[in-house]
Short mmCIF file of C-alpha atoms (C1' of nucleotides) in Angstrom, two decimals:
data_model
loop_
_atom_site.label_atom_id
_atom_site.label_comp_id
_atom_site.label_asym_id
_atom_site.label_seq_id
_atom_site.Cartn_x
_atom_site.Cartn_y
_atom_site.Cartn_z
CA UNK A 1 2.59 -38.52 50.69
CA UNK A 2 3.53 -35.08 49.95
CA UNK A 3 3.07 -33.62 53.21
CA UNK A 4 6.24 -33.67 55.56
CA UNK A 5 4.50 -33.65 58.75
CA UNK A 6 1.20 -33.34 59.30
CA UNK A 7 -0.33 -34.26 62.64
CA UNK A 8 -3.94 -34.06 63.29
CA UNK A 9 -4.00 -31.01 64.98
CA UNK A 10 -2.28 -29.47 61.95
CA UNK A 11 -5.17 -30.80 59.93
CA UNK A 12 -7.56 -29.81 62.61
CA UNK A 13 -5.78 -26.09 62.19
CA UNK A 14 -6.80 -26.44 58.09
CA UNK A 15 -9.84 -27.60 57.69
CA UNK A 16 -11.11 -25.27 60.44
CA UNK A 17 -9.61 -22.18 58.90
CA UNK A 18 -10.89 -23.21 55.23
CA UNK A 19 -14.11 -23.16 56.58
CA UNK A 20 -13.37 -19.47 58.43
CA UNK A 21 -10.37 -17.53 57.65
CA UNK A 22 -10.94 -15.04 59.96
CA UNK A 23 -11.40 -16.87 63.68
CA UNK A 24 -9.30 -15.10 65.87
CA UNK A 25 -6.45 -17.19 67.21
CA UNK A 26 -7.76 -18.02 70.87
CA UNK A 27 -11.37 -19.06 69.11
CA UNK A 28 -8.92 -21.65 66.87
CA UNK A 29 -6.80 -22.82 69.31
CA UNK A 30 -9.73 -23.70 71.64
CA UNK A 31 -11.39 -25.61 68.85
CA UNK A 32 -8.35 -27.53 68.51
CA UNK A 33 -7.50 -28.23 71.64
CA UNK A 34 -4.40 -26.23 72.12
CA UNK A 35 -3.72 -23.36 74.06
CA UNK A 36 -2.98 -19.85 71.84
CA UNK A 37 0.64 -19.48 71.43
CA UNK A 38 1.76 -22.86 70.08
CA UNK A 39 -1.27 -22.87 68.09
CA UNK A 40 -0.20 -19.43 66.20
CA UNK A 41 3.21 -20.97 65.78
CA UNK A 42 1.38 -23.72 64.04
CA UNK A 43 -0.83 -21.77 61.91
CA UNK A 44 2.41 -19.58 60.91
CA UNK A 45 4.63 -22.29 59.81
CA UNK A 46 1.77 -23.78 57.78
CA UNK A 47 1.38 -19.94 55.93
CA UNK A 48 5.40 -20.22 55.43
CA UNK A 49 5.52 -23.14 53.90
CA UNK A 50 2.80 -22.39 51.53
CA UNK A 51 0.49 -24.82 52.93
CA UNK A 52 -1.92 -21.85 53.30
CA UNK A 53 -1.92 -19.76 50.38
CA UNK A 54 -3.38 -16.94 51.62
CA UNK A 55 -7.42 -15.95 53.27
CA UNK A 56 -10.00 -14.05 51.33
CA UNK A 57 -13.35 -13.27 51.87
CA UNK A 58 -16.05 -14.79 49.74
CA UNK A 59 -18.08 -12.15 47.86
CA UNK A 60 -21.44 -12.45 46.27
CA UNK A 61 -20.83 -12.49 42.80
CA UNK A 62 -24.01 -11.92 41.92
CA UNK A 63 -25.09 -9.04 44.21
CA UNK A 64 -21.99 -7.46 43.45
CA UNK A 65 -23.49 -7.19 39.62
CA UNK A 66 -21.39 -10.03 38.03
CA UNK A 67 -24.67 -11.94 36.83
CA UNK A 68 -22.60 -13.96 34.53
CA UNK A 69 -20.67 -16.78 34.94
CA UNK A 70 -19.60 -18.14 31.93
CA UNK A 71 -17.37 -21.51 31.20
CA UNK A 72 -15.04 -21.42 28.51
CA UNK A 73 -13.57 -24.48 26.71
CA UNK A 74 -10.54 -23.76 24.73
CA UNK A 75 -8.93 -25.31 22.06
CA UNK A 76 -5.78 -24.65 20.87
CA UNK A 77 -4.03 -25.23 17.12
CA UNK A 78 -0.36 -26.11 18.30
CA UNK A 79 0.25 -27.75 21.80
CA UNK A 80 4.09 -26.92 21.66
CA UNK A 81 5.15 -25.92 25.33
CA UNK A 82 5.71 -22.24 24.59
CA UNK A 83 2.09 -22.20 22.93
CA UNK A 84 0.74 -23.27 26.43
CA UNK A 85 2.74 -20.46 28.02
CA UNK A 86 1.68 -18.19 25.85
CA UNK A 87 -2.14 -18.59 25.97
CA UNK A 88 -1.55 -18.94 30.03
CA UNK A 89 0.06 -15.60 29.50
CA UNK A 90 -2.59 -13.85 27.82
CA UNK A 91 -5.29 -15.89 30.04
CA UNK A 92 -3.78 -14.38 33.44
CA UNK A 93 -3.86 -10.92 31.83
CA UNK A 94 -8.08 -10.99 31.11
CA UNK A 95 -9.33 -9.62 34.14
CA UNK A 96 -13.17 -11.41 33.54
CA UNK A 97 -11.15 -14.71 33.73
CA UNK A 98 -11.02 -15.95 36.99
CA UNK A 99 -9.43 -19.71 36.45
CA UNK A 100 -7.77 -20.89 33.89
CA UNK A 101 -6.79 -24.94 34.08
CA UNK A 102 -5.05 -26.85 31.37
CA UNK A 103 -6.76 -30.27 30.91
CA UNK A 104 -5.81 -33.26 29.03
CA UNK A 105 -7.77 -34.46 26.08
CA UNK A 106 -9.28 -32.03 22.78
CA UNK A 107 -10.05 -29.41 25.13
CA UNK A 108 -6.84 -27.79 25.88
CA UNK A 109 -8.24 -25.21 28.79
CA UNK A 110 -11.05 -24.71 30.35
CA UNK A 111 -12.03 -21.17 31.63
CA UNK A 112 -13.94 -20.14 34.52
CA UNK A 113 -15.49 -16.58 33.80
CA UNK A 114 -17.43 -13.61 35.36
CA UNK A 115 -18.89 -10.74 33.68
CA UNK A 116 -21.01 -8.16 34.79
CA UNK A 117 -23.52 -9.06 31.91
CA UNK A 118 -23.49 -10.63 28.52
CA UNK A 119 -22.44 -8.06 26.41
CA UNK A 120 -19.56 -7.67 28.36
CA UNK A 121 -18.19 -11.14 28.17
CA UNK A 122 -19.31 -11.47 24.44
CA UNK A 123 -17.24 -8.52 23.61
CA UNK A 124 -14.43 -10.44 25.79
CA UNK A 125 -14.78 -13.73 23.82
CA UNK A 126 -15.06 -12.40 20.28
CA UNK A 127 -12.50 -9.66 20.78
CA UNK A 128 -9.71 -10.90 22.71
CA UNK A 129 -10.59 -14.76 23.12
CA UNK A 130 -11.27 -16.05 20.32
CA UNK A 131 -9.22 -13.39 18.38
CA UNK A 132 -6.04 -14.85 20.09
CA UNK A 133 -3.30 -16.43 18.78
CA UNK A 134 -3.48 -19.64 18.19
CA UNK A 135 -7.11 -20.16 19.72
CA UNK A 136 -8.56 -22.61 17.28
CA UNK A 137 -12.34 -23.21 18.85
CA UNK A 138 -13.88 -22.15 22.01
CA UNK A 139 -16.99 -23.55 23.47
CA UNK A 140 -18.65 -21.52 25.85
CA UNK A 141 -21.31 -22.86 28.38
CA UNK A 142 -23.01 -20.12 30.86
CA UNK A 143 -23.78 -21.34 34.37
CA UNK A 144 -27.64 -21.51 34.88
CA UNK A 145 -27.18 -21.78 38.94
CA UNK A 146 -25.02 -23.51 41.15
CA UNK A 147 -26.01 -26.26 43.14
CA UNK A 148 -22.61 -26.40 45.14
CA UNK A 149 -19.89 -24.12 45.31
CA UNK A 150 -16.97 -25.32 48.30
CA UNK A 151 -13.78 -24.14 48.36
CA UNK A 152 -11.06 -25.79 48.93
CA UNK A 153 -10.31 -29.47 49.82
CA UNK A 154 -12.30 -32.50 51.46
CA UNK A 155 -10.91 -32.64 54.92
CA UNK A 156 -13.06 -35.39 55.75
CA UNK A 157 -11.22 -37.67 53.00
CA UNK A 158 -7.86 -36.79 54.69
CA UNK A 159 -8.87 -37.96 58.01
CA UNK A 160 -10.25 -40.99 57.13
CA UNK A 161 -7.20 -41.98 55.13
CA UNK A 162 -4.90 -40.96 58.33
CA UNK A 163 -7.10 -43.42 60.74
CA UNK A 164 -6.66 -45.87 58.24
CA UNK A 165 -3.10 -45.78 58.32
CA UNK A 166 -2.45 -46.67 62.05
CA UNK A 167 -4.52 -49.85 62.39
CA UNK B 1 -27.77 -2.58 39.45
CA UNK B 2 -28.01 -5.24 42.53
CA UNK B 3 -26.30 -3.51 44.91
CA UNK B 4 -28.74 -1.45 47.20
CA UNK B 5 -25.70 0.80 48.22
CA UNK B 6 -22.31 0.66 47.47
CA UNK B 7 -19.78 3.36 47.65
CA UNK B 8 -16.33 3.41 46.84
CA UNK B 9 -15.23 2.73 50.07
CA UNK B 10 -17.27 -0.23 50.52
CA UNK B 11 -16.05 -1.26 47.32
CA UNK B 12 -12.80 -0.64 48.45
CA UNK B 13 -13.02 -2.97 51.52
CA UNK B 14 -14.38 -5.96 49.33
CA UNK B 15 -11.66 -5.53 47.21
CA UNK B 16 -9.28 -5.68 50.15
CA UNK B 17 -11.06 -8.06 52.11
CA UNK B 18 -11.17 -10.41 48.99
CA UNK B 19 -7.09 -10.25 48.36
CA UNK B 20 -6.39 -10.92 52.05
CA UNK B 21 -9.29 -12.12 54.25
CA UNK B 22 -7.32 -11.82 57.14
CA UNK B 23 -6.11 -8.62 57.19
CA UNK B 24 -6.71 -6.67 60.85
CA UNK B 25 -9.16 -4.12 61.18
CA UNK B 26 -7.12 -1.25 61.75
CA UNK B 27 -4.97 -1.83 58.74
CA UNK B 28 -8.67 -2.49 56.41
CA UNK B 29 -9.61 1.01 57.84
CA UNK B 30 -5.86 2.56 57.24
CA UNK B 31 -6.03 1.13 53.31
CA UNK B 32 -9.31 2.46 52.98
CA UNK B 33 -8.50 5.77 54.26
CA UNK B 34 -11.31 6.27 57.33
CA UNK B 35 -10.74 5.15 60.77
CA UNK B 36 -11.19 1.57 62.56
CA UNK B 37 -14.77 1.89 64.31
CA UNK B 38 -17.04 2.76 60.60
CA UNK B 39 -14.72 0.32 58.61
CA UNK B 40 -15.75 -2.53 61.25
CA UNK B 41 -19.58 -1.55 60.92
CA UNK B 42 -19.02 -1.44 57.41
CA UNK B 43 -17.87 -4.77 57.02
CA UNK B 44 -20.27 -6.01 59.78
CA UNK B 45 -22.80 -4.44 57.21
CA UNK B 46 -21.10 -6.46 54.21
CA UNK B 47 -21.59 -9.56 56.42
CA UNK B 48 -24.75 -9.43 57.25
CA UNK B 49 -26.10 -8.62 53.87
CA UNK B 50 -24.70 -11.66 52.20
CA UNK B 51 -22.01 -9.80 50.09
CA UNK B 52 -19.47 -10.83 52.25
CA UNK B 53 -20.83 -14.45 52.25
CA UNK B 54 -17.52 -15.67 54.36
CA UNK B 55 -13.81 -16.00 54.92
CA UNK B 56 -11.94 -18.95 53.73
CA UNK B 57 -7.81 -20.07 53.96
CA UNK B 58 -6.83 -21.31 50.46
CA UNK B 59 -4.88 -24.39 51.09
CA UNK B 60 -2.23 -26.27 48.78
CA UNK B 61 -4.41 -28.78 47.83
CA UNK B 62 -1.71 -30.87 46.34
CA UNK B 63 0.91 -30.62 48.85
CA UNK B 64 -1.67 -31.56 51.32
CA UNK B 65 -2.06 -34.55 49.34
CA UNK B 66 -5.00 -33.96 46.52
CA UNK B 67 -2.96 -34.53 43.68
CA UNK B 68 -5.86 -34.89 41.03
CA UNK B 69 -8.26 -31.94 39.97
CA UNK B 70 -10.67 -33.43 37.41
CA UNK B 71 -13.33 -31.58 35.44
CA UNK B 72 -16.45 -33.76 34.91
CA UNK B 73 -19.63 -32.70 32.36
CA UNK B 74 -22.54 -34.50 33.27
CA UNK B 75 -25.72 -35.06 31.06
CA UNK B 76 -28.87 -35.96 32.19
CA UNK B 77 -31.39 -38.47 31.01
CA UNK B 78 -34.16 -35.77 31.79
CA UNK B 79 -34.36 -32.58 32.57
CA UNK B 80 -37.75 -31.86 34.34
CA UNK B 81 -36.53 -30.15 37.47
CA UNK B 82 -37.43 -32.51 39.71
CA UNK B 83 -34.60 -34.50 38.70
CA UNK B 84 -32.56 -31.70 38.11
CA UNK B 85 -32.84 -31.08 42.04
CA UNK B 86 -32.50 -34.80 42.55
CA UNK B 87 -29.10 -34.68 40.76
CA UNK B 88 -28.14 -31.42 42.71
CA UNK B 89 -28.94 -32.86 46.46
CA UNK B 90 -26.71 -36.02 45.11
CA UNK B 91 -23.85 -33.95 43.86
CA UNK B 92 -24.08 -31.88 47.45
CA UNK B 93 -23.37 -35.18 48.83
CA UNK B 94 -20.48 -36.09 47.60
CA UNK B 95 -17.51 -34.58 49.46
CA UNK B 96 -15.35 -35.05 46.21
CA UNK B 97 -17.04 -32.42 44.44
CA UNK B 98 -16.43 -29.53 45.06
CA UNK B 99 -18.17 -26.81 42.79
CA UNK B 100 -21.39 -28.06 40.85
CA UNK B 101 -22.52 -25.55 38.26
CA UNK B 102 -25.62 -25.98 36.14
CA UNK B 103 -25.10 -25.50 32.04
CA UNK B 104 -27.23 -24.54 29.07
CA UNK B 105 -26.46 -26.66 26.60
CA UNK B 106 -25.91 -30.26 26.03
CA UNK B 107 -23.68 -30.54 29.35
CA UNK B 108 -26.05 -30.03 32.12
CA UNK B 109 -23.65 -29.52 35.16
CA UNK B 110 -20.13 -29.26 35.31
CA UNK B 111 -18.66 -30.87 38.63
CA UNK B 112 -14.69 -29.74 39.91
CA UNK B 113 -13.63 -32.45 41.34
CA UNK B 114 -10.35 -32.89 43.82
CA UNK B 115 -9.43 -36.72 44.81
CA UNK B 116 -5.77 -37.69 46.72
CA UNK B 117 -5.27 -39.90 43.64
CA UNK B 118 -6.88 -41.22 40.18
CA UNK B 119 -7.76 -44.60 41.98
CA UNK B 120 -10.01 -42.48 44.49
CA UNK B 121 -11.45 -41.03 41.83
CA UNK B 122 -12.22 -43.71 39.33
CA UNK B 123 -14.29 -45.44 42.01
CA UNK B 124 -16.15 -42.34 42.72
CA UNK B 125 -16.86 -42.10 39.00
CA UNK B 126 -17.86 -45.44 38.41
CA UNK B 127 -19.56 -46.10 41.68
CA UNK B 128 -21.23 -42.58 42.53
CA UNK B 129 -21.22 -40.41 40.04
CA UNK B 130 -22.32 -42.34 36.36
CA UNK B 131 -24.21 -45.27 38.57
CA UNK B 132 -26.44 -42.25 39.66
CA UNK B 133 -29.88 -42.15 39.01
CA UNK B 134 -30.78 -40.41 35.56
CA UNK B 135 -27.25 -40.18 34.70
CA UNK B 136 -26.73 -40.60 30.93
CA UNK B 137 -22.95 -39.41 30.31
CA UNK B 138 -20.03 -38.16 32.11
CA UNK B 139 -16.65 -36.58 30.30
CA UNK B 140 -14.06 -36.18 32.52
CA UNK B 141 -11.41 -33.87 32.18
CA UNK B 142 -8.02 -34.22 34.14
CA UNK B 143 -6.01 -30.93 35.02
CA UNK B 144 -2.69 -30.97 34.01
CA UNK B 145 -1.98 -27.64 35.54
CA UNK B 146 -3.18 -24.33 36.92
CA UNK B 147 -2.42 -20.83 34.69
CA UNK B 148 -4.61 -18.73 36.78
CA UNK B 149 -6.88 -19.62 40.04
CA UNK B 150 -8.29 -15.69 41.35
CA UNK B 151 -10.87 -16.76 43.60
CA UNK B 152 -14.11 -14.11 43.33
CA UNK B 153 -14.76 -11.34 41.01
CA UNK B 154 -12.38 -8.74 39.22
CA UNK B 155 -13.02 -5.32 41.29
CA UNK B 156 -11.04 -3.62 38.08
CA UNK B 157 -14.72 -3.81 36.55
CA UNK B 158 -16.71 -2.41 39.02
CA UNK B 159 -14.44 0.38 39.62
CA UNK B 160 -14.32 0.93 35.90
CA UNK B 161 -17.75 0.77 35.34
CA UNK B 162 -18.85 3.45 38.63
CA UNK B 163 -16.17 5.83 37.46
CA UNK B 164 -18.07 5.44 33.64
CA UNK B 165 -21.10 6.64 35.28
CA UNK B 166 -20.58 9.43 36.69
CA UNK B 167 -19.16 11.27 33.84
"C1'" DC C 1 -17.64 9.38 60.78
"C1'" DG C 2 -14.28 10.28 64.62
"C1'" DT C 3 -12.66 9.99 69.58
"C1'" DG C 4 -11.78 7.76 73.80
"C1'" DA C 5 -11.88 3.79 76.94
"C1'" DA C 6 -12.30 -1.01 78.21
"C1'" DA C 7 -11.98 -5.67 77.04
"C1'" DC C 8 -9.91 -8.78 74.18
"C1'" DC C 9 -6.42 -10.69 71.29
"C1'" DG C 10 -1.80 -11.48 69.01
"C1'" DT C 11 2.68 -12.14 70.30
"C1'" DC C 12 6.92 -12.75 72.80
"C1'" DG C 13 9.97 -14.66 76.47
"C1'" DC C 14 10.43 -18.12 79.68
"C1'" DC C 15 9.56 -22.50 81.94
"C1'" DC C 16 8.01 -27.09 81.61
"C1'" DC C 17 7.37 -31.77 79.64
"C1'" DG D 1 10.91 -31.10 69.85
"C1'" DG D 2 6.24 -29.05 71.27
"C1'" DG D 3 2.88 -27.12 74.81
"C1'" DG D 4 1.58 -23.87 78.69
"C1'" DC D 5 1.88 -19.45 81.54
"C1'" DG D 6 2.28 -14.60 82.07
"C1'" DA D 7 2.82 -9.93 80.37
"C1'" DC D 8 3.09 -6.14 76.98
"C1'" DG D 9 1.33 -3.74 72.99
"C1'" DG D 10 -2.02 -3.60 69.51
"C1'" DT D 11 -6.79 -4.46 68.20
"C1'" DT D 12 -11.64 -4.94 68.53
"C1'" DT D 13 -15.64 -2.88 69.91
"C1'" DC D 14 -18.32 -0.26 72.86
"C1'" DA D 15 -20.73 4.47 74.11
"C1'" DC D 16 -20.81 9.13 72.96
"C1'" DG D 17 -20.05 13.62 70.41
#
DNA sequence: CGTGAAACCGTCGCCCC
DNA sequence: GGGGCGACGGTTTCACG
């Protein structure tokens, strides 16, 4: 139980500003059942203690001419720690690479991509991927649609564990 | 070209808007360099066209208590649409998943998963997710750690890419 | 796209529990 | 400790040039 203190109005506050990050105050605070002041003292001590990361608006990828979304399986030839680091390193500093996780198993990363169009991202993967140090194979899968695309965290699996825990 | 109409300052705004969703009007318009009442039609605009398709907080999933992110490549049995959809309308379902994304090639969809721990999880997996209809393998993928997690699309591009043609 | 005005909201201090 | 009330300043959002 990593959270220090977390009552449900707290969670009330998260899950309702995951699903809109830009409610006004008074619009949140009436939703959860608090009156405005209190409830921006909540919201403000859950942005300080990094609880909320941050807001941003969800753009159409697509519309926006990034027609390709590409993942990007990684494999690396050494595992040493300062390997890691350094293909995180390089990973952060590709622009077309939006994620970039470190997994367990033969795939060492996986890479969530977007590229205006295919030539772009091949040029990416055969000039700087696959081209960097240490990269040993890459396996690249582009997405065909997506069927679901939430951000964030199941709310609904928090709440049901917290009304568990006061039987 | 998707975009019906985009000019740099609406470009501009999505840029903003998608670094910090919550930003006020008046300091949008300031950053953007015209004044408040356009910048909010602008974004209304941006809204109601779909390219602003919402505004999200980006919680700390693991402080809040998801401490497992787990990758998981699904293949399918068959791949006639119909139970392509079938699959899709399941994996909606399932509050654990987050993102679904269908692949070309051998892995049909790729599933992001976050769960408060591995037992959570594992029943999901062996419960839900291979006892599914048309199922034929799942590879899961824990994450050990994020490098990079840039939610939507790198601007950089675009910006390049307009100032390319109009040479 | 900019200006002005009105309504609303974010925010603070204070009082209450 | 946290929640509510009231007030000020800033913001949103009109109508109009």
């Amino acid at each position: 139980m990593p959270s220090l203190k977390l009552d449900p109005i707290d969670r009330k506050i998260l899950a309702e500003l995951q699903g809109d990050g830009r409610m006004t105050n008074v619009e949140l605070s009436r939703r959860v059942g608090i009156s405005a002041p209190p409830c921006l003292r909540r919201v403000r001590t859950l942005e300080e203690t990094g609880l909320i990361k941050g807001y941003h608006a969800d753009v159409n990828a697509r519309e926006l001419g990034f027609e390709v979304q590409v993942f990007a399986m990684v494999s690396l030839k050494s595992q040493a720690e300062v390997d890691l680091s350094a293909f995180e390193t390089l990973a952060r500093g590709w622009p077309l690479v939006r994620e970039c996780h470190m997994l367990n198993g033969e795939i060492d990363f996986i890479l969530k991509c977007a590229s205006p169009d295919l030539s772009t991202f091949q040029t990416f993967l055969t000039e700087d991927l696959t081209a960097a140090d240490n990269v040993a194979s890459v396996k690249t899968s582009l997405v065909i649609r997506n069927a679901k695309d939430e951000p964030g965290v199941p709310f609904e699996i928090l709440e049901a564990r917290a009304a568990a825990e006061e039987e």
